[in-house]
XYZ file of C-alpha atoms in Angstrom:
166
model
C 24.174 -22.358 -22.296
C 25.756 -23.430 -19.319
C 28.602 -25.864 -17.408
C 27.533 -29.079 -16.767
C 29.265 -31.117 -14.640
C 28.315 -34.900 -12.673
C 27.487 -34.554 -9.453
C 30.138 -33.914 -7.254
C 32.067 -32.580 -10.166
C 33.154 -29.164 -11.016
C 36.348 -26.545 -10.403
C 38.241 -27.562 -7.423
C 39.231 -24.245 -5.463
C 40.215 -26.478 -2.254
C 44.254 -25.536 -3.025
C 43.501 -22.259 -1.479
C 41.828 -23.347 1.334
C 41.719 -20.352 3.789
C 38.264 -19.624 5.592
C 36.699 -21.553 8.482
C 33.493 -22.788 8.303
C 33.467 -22.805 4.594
C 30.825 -25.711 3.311
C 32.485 -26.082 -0.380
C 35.103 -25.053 -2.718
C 33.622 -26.553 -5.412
C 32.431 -24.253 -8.093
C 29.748 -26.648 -10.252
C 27.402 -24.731 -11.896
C 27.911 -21.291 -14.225
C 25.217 -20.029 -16.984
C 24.329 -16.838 -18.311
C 20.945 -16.022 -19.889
C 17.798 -14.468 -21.001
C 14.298 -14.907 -19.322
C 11.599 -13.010 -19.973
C 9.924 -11.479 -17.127
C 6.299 -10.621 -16.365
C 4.410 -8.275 -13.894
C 2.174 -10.554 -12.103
C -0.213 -10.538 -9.064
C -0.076 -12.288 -6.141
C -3.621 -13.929 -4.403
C -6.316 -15.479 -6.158
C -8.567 -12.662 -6.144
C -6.580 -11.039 -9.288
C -6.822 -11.751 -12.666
C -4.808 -8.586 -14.537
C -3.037 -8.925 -17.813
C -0.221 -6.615 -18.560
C 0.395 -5.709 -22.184
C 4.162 -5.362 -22.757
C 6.219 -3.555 -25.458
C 9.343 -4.606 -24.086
C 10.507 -7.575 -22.024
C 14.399 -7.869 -21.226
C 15.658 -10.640 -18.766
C 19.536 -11.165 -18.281
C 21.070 -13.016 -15.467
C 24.254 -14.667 -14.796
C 24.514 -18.126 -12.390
C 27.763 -18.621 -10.502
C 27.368 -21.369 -8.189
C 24.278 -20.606 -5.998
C 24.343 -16.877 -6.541
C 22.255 -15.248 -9.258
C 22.955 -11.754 -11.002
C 19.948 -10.274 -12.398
C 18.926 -7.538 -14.447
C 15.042 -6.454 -16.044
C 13.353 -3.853 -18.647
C 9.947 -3.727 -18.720
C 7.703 -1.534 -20.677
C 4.196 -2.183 -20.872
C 1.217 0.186 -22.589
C -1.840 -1.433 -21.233
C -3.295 -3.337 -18.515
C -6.485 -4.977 -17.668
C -8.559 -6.836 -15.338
C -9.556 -6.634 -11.591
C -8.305 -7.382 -8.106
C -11.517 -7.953 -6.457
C -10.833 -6.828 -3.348
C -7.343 -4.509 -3.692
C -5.051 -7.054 -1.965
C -3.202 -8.467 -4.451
C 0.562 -7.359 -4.570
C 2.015 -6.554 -7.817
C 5.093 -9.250 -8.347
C 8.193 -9.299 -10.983
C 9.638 -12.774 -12.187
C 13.051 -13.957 -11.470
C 14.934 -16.711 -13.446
C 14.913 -19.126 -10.286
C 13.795 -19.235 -7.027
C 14.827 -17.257 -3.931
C 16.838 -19.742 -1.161
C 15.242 -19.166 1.812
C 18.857 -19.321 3.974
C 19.116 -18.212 7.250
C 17.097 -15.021 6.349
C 19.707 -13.857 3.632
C 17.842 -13.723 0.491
C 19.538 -11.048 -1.770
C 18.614 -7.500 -2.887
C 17.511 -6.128 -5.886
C 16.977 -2.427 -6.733
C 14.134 -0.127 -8.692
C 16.283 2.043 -11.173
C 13.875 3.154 -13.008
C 9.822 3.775 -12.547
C 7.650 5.840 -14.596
C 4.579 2.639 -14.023
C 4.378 2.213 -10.329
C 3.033 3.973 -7.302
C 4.008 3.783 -4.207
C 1.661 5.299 -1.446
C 4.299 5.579 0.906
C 6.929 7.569 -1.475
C 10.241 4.847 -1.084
C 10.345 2.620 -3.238
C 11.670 -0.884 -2.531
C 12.192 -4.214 -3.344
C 12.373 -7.221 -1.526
C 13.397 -11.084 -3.109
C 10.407 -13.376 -2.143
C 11.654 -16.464 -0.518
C 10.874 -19.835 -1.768
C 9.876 -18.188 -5.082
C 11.050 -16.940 -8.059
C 10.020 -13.301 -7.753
C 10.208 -10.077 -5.981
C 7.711 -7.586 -4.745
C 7.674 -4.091 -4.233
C 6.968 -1.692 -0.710
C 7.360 1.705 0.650
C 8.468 2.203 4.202
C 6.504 1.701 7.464
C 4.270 4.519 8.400
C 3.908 5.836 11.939
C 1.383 3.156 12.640
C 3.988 0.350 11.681
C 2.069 -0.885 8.398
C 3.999 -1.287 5.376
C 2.879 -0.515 2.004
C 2.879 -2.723 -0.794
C 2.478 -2.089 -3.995
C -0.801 -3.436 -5.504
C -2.540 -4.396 -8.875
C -4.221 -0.865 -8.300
C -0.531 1.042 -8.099
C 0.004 -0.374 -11.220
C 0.216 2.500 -13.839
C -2.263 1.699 -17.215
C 1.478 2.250 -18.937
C 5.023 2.406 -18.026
C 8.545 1.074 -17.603
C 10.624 -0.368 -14.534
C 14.403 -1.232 -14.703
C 15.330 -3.101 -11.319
C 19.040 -5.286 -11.026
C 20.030 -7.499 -7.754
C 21.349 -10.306 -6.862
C 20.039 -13.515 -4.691
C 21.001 -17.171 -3.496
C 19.381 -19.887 -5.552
């Protein structure tokens, strides 16, 4: 499924040595793939289950950088968040670096299974972990909106794509 090379290893790009500040040019690590991602809540108040009819994970590994692309459909859900707080999460194949505040984007390109009280709809890579969340903008008051087990439509599909440091 993937290169593997020793540590240390890999494809030498250092002939073409051109950029200051550059930390490698050594490419060691390439895979393409399938996951399969889940809707999941964030907090320990929430214990919702999602029943899916479709579940498509891609995602392509160069180096440190991740290309990603999701289908969800789902025609059910059930449970509770006890108290409305818990965010609504997607999986990603690996974890989000958490670099210098650069952590990727990833887009909604289809929604007929979320609300969002806000009306945008955005995405933001979690990092440290290997998901994302979803928000609408800041209102007047400065709050943001996140999407939460109760935006959660009891069926639906999302399509989101991005890309993220690993």
């Amino acid at each position: 499924n993937g290169l593997a090379f020793p540590s240390g290893k890999g494809i030498d790009f250092s002939a073409t040595s051109d950029a200051a500040g550059k930390s490698s040019e050594l490419l060691d690590d390439y895979e393409e793939g399938t996951y399969t991602p889940i809707i999941m809540a964030s907090g320990s108040s929430s214990n919702i289950t999602v029943t899916f009819s479709a579940q498509y994970g891609h995602y392509t590994k160069i180096g440190d950088v991740v290309h990603y692309c999701v289908e969800l459909e789902w025609t059910a859900k059930s449970g509770t968040d006890s108290n409305n707080t818990a965010y609504l999460n997607v999986s990603l194949p690996f974890a989000v670096k958490d670099s210098q505040g650069i952590w990727g984007s990833s887009t909604l390109s289809y929604n007929t299974g979320l609300e969002f009280d806000n009306g945008g709809a955005y995405c933001h890579n979690n990092k440290d972990g290997a998901y994302i969340y979803f928000w609408s903008p800041l209102d007047s008051g400065r709050h943001d909106y996140y999407v939460k087990t109760s935006n959660l439509h009891s069926s639906g599909g999302i399509r989101l794509a991005g890309t993220y440091k690993t």
